[in-house]
PDB file of C-alpha atoms and ligand atoms in Angstrom:
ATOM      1  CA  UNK A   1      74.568  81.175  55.064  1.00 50.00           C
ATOM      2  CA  UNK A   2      72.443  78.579  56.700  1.00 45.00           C
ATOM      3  CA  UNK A   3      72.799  76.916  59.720  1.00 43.00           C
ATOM      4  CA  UNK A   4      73.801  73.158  58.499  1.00 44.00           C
ATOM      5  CA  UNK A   5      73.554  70.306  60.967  1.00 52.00           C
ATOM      6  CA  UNK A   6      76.625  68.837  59.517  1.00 73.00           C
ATOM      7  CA  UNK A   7      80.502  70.110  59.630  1.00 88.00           C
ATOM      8  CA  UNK A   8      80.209  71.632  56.740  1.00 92.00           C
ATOM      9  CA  UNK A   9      78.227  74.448  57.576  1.00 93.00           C
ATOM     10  CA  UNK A  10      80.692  75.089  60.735  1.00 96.00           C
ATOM     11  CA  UNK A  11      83.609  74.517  58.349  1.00 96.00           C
ATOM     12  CA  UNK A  12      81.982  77.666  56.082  1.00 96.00           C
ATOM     13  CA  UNK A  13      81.013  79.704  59.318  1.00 97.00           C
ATOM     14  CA  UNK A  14      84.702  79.639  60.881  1.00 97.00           C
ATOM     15  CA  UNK A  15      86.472  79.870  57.529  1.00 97.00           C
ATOM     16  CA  UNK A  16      84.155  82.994  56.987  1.00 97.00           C
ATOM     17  CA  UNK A  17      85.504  84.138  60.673  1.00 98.00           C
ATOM     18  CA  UNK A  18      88.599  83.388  59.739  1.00 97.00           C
ATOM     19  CA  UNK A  19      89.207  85.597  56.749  1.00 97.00           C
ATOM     20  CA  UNK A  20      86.658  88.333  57.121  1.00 97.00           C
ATOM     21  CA  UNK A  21      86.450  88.434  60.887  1.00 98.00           C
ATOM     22  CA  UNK A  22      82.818  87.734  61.237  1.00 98.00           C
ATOM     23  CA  UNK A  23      79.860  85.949  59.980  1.00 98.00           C
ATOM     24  CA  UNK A  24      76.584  86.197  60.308  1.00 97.00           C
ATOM     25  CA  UNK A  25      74.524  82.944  60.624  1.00 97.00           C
ATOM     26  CA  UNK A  26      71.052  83.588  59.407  1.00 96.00           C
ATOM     27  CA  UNK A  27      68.111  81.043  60.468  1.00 96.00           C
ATOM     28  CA  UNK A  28      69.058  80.215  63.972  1.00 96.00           C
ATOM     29  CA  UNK A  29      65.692  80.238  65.930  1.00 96.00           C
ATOM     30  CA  UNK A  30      64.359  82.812  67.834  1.00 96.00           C
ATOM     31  CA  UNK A  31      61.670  81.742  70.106  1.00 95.00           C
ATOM     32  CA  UNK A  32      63.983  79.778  72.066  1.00 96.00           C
ATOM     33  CA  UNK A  33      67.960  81.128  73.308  1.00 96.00           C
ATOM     34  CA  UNK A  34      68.537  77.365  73.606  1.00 97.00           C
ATOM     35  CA  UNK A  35      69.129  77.108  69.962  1.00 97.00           C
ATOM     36  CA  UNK A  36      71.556  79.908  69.934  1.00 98.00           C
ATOM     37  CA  UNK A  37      73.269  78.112  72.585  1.00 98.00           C
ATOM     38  CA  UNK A  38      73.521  74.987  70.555  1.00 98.00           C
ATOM     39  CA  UNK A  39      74.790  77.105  67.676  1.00 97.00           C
ATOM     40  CA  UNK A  40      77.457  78.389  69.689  1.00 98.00           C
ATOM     41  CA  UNK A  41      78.914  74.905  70.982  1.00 98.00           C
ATOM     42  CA  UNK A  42      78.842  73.750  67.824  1.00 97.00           C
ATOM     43  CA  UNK A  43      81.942  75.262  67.914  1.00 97.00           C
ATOM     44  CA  UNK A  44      82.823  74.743  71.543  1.00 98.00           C
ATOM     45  CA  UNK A  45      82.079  74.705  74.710  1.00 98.00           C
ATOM     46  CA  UNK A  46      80.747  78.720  75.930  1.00 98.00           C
ATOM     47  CA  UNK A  47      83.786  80.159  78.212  1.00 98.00           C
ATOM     48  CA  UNK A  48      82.648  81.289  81.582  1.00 97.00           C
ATOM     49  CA  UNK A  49      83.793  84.006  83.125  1.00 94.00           C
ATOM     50  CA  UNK A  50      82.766  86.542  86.541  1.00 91.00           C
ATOM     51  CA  UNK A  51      79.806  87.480  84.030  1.00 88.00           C
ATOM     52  CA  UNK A  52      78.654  83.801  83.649  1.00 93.00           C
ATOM     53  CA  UNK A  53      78.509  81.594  80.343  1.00 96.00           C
ATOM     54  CA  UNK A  54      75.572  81.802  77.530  1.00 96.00           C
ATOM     55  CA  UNK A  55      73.633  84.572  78.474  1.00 93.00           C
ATOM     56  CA  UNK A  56      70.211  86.253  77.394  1.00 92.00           C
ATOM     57  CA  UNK A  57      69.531  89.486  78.890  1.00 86.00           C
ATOM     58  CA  UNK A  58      66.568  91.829  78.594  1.00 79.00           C
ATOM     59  CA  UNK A  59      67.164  94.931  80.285  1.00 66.00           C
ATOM     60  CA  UNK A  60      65.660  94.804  83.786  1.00 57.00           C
ATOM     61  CA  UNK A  61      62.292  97.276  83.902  1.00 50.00           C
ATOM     62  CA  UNK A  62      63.023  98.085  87.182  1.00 45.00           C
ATOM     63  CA  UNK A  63      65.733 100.207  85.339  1.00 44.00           C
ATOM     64  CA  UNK A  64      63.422 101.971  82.990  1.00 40.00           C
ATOM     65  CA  UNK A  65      65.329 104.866  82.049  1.00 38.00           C
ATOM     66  CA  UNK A  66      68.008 104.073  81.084  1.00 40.00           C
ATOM     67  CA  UNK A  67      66.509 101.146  79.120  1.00 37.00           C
ATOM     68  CA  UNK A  68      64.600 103.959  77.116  1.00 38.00           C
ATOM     69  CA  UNK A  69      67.684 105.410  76.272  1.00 44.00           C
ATOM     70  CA  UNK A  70      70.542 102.826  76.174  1.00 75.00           C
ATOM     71  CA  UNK A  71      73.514 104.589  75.148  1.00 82.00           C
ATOM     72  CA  UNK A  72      75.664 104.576  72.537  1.00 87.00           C
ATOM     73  CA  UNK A  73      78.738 102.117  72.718  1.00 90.00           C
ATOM     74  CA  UNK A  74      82.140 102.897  70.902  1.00 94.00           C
ATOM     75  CA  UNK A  75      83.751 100.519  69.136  1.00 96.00           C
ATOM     76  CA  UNK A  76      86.254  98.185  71.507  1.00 96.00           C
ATOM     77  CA  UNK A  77      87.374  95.217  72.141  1.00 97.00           C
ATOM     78  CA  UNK A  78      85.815  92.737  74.874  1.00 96.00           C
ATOM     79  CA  UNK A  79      87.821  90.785  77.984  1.00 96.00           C
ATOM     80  CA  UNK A  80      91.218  93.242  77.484  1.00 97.00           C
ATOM     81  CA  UNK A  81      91.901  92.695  81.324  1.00 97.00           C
ATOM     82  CA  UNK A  82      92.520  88.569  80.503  1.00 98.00           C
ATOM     83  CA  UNK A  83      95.834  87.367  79.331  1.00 98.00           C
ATOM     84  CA  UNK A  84      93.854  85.898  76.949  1.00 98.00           C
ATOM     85  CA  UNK A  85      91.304  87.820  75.912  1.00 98.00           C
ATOM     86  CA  UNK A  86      87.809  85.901  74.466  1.00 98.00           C
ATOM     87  CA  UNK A  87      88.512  84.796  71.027  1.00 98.00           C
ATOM     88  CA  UNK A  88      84.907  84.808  69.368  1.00 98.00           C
ATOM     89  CA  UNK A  89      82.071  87.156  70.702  1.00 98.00           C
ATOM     90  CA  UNK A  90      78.716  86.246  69.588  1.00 98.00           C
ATOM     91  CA  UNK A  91      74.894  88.280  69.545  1.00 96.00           C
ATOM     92  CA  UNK A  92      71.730  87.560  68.336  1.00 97.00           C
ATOM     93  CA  UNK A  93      68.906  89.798  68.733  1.00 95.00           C
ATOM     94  CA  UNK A  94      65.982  88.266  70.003  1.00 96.00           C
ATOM     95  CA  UNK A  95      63.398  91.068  69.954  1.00 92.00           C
ATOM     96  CA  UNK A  96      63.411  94.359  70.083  1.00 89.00           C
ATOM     97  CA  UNK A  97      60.084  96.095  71.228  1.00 84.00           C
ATOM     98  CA  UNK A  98      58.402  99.236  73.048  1.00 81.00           C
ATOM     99  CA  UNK A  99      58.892  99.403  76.339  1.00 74.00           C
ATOM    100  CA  UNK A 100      55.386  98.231  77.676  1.00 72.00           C
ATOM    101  CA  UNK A 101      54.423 101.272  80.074  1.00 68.00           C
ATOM    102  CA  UNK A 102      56.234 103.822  77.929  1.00 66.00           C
ATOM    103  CA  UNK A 103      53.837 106.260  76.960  1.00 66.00           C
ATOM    104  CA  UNK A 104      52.070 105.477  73.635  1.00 62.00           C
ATOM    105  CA  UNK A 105      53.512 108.392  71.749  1.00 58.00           C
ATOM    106  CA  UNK A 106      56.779 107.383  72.253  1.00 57.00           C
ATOM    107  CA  UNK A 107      56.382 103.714  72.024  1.00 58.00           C
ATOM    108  CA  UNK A 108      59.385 102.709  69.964  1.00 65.00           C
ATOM    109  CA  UNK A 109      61.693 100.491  69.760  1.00 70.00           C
ATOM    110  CA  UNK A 110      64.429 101.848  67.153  1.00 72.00           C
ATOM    111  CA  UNK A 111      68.051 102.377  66.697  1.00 76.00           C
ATOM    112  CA  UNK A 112      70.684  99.815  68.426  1.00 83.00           C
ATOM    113  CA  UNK A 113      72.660  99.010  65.045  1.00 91.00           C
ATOM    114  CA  UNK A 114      75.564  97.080  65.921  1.00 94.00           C
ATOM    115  CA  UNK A 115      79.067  98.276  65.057  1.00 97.00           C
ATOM    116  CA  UNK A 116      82.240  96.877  63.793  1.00 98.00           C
ATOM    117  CA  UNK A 117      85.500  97.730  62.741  1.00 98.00           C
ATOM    118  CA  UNK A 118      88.297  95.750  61.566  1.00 98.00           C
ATOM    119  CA  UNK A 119      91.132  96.110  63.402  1.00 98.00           C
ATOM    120  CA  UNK A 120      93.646  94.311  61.555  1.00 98.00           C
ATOM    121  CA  UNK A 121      92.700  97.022  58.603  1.00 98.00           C
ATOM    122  CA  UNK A 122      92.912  99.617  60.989  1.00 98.00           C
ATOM    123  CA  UNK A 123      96.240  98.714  61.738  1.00 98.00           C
ATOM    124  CA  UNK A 124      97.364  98.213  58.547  1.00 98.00           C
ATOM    125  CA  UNK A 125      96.083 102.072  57.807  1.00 98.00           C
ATOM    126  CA  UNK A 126      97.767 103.009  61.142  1.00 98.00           C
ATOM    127  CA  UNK A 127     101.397 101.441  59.687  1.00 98.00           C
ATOM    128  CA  UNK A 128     101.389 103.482  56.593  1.00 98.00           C
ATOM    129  CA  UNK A 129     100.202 106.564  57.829  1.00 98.00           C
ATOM    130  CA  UNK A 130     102.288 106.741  60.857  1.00 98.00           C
ATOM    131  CA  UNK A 131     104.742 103.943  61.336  1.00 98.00           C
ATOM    132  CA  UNK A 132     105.931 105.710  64.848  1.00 98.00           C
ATOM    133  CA  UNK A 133     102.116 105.572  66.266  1.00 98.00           C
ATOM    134  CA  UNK A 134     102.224 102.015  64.954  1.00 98.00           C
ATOM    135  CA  UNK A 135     105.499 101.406  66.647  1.00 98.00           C
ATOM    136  CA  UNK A 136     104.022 103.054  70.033  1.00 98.00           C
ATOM    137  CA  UNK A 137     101.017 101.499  70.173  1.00 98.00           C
ATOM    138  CA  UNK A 138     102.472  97.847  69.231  1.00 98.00           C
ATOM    139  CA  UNK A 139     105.417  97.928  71.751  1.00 96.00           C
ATOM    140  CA  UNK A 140     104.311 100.459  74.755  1.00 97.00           C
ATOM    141  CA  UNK A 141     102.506  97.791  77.365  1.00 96.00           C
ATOM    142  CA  UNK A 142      99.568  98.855  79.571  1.00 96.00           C
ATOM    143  CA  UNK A 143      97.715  97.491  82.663  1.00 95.00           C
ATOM    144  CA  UNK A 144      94.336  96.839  81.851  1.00 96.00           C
ATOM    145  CA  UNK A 145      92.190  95.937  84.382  1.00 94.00           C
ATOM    146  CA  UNK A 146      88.306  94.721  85.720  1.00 92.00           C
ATOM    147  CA  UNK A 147      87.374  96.219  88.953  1.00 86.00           C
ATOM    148  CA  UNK A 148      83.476  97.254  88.036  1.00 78.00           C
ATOM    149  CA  UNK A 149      81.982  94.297  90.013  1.00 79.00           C
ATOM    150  CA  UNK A 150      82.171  93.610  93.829  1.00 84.00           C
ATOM    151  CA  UNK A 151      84.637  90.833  94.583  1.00 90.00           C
ATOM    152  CA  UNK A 152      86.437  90.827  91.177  1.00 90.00           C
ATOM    153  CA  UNK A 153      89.605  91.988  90.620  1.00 93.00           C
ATOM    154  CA  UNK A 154      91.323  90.862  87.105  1.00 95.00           C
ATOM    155  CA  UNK A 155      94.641  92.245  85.350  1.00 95.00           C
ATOM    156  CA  UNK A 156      97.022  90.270  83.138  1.00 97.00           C
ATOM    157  CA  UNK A 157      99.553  88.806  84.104  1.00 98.00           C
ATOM    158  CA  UNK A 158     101.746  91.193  82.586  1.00 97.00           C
ATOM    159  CA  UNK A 159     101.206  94.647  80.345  1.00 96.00           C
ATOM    160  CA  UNK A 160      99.758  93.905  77.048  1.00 97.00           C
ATOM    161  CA  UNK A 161     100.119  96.666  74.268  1.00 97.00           C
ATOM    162  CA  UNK A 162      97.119  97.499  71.861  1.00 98.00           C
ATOM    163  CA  UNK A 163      98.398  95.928  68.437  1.00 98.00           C
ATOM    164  CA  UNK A 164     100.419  93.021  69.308  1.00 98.00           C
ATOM    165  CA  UNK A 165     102.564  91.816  66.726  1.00 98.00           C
ATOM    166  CA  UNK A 166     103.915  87.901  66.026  1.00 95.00           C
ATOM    167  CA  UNK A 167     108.045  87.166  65.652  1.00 94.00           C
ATOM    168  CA  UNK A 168     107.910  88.500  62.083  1.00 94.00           C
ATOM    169  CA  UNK A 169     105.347  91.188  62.676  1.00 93.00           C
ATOM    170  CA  UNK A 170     102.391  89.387  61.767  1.00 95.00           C
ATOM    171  CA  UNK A 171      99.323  91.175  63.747  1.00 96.00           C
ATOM    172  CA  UNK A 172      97.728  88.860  66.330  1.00 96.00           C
ATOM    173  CA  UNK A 173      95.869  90.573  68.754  1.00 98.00           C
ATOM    174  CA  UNK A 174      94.037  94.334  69.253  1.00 98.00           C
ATOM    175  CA  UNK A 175      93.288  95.419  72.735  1.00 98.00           C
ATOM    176  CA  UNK A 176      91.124  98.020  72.728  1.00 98.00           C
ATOM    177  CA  UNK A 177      88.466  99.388  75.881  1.00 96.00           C
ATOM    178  CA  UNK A 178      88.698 102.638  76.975  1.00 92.00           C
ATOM    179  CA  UNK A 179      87.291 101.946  80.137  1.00 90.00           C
ATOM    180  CA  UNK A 180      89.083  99.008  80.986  1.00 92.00           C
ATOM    181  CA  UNK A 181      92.649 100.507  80.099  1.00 94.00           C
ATOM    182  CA  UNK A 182      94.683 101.558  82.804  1.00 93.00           C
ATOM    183  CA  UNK A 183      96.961 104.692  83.302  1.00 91.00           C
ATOM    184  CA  UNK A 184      99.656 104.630  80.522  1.00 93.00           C
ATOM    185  CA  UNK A 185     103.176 103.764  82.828  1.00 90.00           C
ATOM    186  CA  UNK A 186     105.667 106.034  82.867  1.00 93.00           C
ATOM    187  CA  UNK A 187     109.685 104.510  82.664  1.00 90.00           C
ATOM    188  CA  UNK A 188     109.137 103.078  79.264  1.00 89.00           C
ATOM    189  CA  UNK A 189     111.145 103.897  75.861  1.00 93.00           C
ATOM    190  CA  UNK A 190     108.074 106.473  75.101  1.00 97.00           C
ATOM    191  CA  UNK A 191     106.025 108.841  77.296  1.00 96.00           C
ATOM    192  CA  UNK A 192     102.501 108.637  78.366  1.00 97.00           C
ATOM    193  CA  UNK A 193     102.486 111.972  75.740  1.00 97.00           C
ATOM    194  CA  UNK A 194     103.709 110.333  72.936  1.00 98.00           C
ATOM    195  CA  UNK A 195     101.426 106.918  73.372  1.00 98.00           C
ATOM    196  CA  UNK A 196      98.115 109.078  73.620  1.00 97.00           C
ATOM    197  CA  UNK A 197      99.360 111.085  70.504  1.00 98.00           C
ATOM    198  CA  UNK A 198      99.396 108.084  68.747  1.00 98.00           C
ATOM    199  CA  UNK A 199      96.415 106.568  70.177  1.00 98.00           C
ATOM    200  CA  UNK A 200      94.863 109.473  69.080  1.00 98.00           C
ATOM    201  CA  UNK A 201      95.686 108.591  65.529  1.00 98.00           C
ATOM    202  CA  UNK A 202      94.720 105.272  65.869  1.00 98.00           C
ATOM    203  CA  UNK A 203      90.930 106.510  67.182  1.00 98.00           C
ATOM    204  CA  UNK A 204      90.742 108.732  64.486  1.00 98.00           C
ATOM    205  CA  UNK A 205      90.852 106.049  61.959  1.00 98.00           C
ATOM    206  CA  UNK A 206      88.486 103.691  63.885  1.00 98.00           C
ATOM    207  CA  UNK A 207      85.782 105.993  63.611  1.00 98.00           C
ATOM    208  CA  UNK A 208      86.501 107.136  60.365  1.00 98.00           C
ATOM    209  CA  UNK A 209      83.495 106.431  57.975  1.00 97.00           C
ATOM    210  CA  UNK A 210      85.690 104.221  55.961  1.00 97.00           C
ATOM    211  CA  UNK A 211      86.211 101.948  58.855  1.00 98.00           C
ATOM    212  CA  UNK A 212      83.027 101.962  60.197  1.00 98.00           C
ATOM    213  CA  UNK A 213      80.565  98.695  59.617  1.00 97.00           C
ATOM    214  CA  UNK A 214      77.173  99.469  60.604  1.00 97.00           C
ATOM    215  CA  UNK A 215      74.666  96.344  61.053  1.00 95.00           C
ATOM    216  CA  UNK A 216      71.164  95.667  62.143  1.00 94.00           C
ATOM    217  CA  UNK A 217      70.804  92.681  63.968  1.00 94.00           C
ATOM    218  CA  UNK A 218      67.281  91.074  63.870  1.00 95.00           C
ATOM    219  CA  UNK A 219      65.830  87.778  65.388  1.00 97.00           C
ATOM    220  CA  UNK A 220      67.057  84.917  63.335  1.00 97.00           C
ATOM    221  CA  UNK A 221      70.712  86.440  62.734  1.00 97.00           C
ATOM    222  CA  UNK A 222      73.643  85.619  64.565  1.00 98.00           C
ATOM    223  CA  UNK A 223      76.572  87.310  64.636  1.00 98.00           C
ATOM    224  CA  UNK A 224      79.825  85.948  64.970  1.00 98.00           C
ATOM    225  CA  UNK A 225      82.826  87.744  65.098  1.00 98.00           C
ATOM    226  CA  UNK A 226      86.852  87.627  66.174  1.00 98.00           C
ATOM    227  CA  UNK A 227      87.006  89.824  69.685  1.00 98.00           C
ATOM    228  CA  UNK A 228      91.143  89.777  68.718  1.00 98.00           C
ATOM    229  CA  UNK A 229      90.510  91.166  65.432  1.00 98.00           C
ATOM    230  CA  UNK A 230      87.030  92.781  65.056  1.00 98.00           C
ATOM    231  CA  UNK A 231      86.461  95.617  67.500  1.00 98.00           C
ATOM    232  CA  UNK A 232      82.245  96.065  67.918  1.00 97.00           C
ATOM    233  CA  UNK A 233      80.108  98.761  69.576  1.00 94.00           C
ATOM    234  CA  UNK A 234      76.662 100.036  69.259  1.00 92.00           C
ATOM    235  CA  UNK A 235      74.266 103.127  68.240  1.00 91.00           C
ATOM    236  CA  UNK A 236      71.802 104.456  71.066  1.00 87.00           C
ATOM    237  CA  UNK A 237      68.270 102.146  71.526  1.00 83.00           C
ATOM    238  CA  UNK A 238      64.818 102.528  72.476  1.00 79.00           C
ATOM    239  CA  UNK A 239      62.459  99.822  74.053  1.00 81.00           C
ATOM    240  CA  UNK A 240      63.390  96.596  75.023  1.00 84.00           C
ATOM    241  CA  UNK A 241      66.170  94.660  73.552  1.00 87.00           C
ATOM    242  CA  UNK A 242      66.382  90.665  74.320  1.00 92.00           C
ATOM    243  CA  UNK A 243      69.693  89.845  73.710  1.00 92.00           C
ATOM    244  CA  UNK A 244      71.282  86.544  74.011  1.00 96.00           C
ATOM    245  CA  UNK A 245      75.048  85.242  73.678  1.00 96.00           C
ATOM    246  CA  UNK A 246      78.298  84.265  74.622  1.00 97.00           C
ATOM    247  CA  UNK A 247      82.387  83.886  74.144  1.00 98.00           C
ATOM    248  CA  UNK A 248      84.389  81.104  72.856  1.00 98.00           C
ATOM    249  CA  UNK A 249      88.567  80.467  73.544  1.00 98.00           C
ATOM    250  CA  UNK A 250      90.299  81.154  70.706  1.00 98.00           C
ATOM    251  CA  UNK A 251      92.332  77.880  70.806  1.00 98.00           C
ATOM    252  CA  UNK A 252      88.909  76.251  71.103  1.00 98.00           C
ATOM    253  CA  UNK A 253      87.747  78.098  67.857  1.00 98.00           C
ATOM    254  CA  UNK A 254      90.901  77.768  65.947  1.00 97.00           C
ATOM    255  CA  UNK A 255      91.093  73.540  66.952  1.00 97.00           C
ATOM    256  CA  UNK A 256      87.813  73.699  65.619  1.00 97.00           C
ATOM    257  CA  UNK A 257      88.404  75.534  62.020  1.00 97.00           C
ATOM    258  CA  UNK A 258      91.701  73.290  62.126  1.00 95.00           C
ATOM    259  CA  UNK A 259      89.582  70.305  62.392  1.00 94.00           C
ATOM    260  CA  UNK A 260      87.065  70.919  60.079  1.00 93.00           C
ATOM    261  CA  UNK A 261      89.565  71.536  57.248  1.00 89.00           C
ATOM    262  CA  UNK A 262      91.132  67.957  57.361  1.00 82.00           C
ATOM    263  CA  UNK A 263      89.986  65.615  55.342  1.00 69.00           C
ATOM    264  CA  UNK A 264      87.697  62.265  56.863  1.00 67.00           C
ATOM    265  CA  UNK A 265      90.363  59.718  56.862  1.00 67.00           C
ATOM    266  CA  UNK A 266      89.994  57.356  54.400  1.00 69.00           C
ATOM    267  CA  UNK A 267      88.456  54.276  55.149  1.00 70.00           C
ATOM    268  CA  UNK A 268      91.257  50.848  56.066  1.00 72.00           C
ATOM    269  CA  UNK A 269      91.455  48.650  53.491  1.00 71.00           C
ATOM    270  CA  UNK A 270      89.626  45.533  53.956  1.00 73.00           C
ATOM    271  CA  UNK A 271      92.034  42.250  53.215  1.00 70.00           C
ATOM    272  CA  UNK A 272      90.735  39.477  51.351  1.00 66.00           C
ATOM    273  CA  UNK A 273      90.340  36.630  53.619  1.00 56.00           C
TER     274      UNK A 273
HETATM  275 FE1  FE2 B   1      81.499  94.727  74.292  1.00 89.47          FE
END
């Protein structure tokens, strides 16, 4: 789709969100992260959080090596130590070059294709396969947790399962970060033994080929996507990637859809004088 200056084309970007779990807005400008930005609040306002707002990062060359070979990413879910967890997750690749004192043979910049997997599917597979995993991993709550950066120190407010169901079992929400998860509690109706046997069903069918979504992103496409729904991750990269983006509430994104599904009020009659 294009990027419309007009409702409409945020109406068809959210409702595309909204049942396929991403989008990807092609035609957003590239020379400048400014327009991304703009892109992005068309929506709503960027969340901020201990990471900062809109952000555009190149990797810093003082960090060479690993910037040659930026690892590989599996696919998870973003913010799991919030009780409310951002609700859209947004990239665009800005460019995506040799590193410029790499030596010439190996100057490359290759590989980095994004990654996503729906986890609402993934559930649903989960459910019929093995209703007990699905049970475990929907009702067993964890502590999840952000202690990486000096000074920060963020857990829910309470423990928050992986698949997290509505009142009649509708999914909602999927919680999923390896390295953010904490230990899995003892004390609850099943044991740290049976919750990893199940989550090890569940991570067998998130990176099972059938699951997997494989993207490149390239200057001039945005990608969208539901961080409660749509886990992402990321193949291995060479060079130097510019990357720019940001997060969005979810009640900010849904007011939005919500609001650009009404119809304009019609106009008051006039009265004859
Ligand atoms: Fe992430």
């Amino acid at each position: 789709m294009s990027k419309e200056d007009n409702d409409n084309g945020v109406k068809e970007m959210l409702t595309k969100i909204r049942n396929w779990g991403y989008v990807f807005v092609d035609g957003t400008p590239y020379d400048d992260p400014e327009a991304t930005k703009a892109l992005l609040e068309r929506i709503a306002f960027i969340r901020v959080t201990h990471y900062g707002g809109f952000y555009d990062f190149t990797p810093n060359l003082a960090m060479a090596d690993t910037a040659y070979t930026n690892l590989a990413l599996a696919a998870h879910t973003d913010t799991t130590y919030f009780s409310d967890p951002a609700g859209l997750q947004a990239f665009h690749l800005l460019s995506h070059q040799p590193a410029p004192d790499a030596n010439p043979d190996d100057a490359v910049a290759s590989g980095g294709k994004s990654l996503l997997v729906d986890g609402y599917r993934a559930a649903f597979v989960l459910k019929a396969r093995n209703p007990k995993a699905f049970h475990i991993l929907s009702t067993v709550g964890l502590q999840w947790q952000a202690n990486g950066n000096e000074g920060i120190s963020i857990s829910p407010y309470k423990l928050f399962p992986v698949i997290e169901l509505g009142d009649n079992g509708e999914l909602h929400r999927i919680r999923w970060n390896n390295d953010d998860r904490g230990a899995v509690p003892f004390g609850q109706a099943f044991s740290p033994t049976e919750w990893y046997e199940a989550a090890r069903e569940w991570d067998k069918i998130i990176r099972s080929k059938e699951a997997e979504r494989w993207v490149q992103l390239e200057p001039g496409k945005t990608l969208i996507f539901d961080n409660w729904r749509v886990l992402h991750g990321r193949s291995a990269f060479s060079g130097i990637r510019r990357i720019c983006g940001g997060y969005i509430n979810r009640d900010d994104y849904i007011s939005r859809w919500k609001n650009t599904m009404r119809r304009p009020r019609a106009p008051k009659p006039q009265l004859d004088q």
